[in-house]
PDB file of C-alpha atoms in Angstrom:
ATOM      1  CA  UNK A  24      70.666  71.275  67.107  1.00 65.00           C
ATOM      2  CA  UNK A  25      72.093  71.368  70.377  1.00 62.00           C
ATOM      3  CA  UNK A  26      69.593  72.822  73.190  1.00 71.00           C
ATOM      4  CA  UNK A  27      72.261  72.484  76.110  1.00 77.00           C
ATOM      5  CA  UNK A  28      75.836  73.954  76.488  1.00 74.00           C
ATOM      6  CA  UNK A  29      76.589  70.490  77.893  1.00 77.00           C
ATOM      7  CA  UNK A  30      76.069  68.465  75.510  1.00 79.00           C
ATOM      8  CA  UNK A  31      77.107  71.103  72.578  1.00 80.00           C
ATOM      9  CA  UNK A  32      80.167  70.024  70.325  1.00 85.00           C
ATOM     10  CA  UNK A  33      83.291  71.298  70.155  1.00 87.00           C
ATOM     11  CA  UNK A  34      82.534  73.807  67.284  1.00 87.00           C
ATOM     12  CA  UNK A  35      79.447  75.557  69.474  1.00 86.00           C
ATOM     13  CA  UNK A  36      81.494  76.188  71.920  1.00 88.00           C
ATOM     14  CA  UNK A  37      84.160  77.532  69.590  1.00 91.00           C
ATOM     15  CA  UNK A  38      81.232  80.016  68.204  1.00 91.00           C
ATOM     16  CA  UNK A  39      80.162  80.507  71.886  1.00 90.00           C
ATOM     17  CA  UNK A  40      83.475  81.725  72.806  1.00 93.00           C
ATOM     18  CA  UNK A  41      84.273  83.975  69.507  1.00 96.00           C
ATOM     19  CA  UNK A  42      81.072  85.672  69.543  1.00 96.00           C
ATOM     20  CA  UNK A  43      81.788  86.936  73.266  1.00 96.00           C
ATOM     21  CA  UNK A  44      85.169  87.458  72.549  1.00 97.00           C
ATOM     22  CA  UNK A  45      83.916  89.803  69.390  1.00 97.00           C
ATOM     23  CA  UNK A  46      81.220  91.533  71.545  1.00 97.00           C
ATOM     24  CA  UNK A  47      83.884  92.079  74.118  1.00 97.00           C
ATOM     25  CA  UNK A  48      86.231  93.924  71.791  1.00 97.00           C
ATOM     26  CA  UNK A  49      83.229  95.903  70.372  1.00 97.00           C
ATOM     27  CA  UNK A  50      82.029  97.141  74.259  1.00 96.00           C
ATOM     28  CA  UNK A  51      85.982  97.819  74.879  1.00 95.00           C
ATOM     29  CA  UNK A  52      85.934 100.038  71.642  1.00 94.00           C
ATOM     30  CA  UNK A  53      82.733 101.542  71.777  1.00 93.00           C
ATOM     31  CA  UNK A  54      83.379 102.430  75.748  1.00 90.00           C
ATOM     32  CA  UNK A  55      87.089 103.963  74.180  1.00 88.00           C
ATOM     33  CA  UNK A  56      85.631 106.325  71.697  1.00 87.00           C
ATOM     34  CA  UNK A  57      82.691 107.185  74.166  1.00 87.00           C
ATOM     35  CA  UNK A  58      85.381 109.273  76.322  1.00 80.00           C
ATOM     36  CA  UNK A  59      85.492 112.669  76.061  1.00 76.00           C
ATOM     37  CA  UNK A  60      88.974 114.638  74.621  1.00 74.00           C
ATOM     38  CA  UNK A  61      90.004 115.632  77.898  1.00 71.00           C
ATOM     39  CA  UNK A  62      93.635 117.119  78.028  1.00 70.00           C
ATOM     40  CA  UNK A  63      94.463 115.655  81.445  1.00 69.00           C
ATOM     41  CA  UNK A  64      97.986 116.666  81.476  1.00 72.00           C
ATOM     42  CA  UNK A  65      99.338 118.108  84.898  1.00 75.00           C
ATOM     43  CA  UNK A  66     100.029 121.866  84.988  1.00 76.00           C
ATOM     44  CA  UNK A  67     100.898 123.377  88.382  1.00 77.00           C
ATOM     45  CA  UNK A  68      98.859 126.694  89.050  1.00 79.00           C
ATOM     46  CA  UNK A  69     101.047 129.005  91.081  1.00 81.00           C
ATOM     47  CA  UNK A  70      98.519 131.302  93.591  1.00 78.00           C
ATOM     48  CA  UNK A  71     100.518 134.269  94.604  1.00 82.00           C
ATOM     49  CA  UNK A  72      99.387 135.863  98.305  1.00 82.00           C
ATOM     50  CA  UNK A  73      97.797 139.181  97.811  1.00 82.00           C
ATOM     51  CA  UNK A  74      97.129 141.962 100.863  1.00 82.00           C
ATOM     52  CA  UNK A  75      96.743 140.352 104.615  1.00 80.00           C
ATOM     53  CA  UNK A  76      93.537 140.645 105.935  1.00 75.00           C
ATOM     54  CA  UNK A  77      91.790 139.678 108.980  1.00 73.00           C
ATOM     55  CA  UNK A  78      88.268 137.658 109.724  1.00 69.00           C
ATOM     56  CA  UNK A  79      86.308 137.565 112.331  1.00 64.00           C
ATOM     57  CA  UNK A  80      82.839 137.172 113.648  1.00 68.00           C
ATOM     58  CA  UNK A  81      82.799 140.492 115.856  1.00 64.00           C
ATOM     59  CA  UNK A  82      84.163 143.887 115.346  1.00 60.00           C
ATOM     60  CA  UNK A  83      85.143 144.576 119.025  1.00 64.00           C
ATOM     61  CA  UNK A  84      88.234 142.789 118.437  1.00 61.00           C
ATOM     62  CA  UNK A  85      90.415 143.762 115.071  1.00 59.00           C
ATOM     63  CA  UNK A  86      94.097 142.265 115.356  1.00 64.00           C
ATOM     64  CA  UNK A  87      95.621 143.300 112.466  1.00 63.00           C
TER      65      UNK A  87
END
């Protein structure tokens, strides 16, 4: 029975350092097949320019 990592043996530290290296491959995998299916490929939307028009904030002055 050891109560301290100190004086542990060799094999509790061997446990010690499976058992994290098991739970971190479980988070990894769990966190993977968490995501959503995304597509996140790239596709270039092309926005064509339709009729000019003019803003403004008055209608004394129209420049068109």
């Amino acid at each position: 029975m050891n109560h301290s990592i100190h004086s542990a043996d060799r094999g509790t530290h061997l446990k010690i350092v499976v058992v994290a290296l098991l739970a971190g491959i479980l988070m990894a995998g769990l966190g993977i097949l968490a995501r959503p299916n995304v597509d996140y490929s790239q596709t270039a939307h092309v926005l064509k320019p339709g009729k000019m028009m003019t803003v403004t904030s008055s209608d004394a002055l129209v420049i068109r």
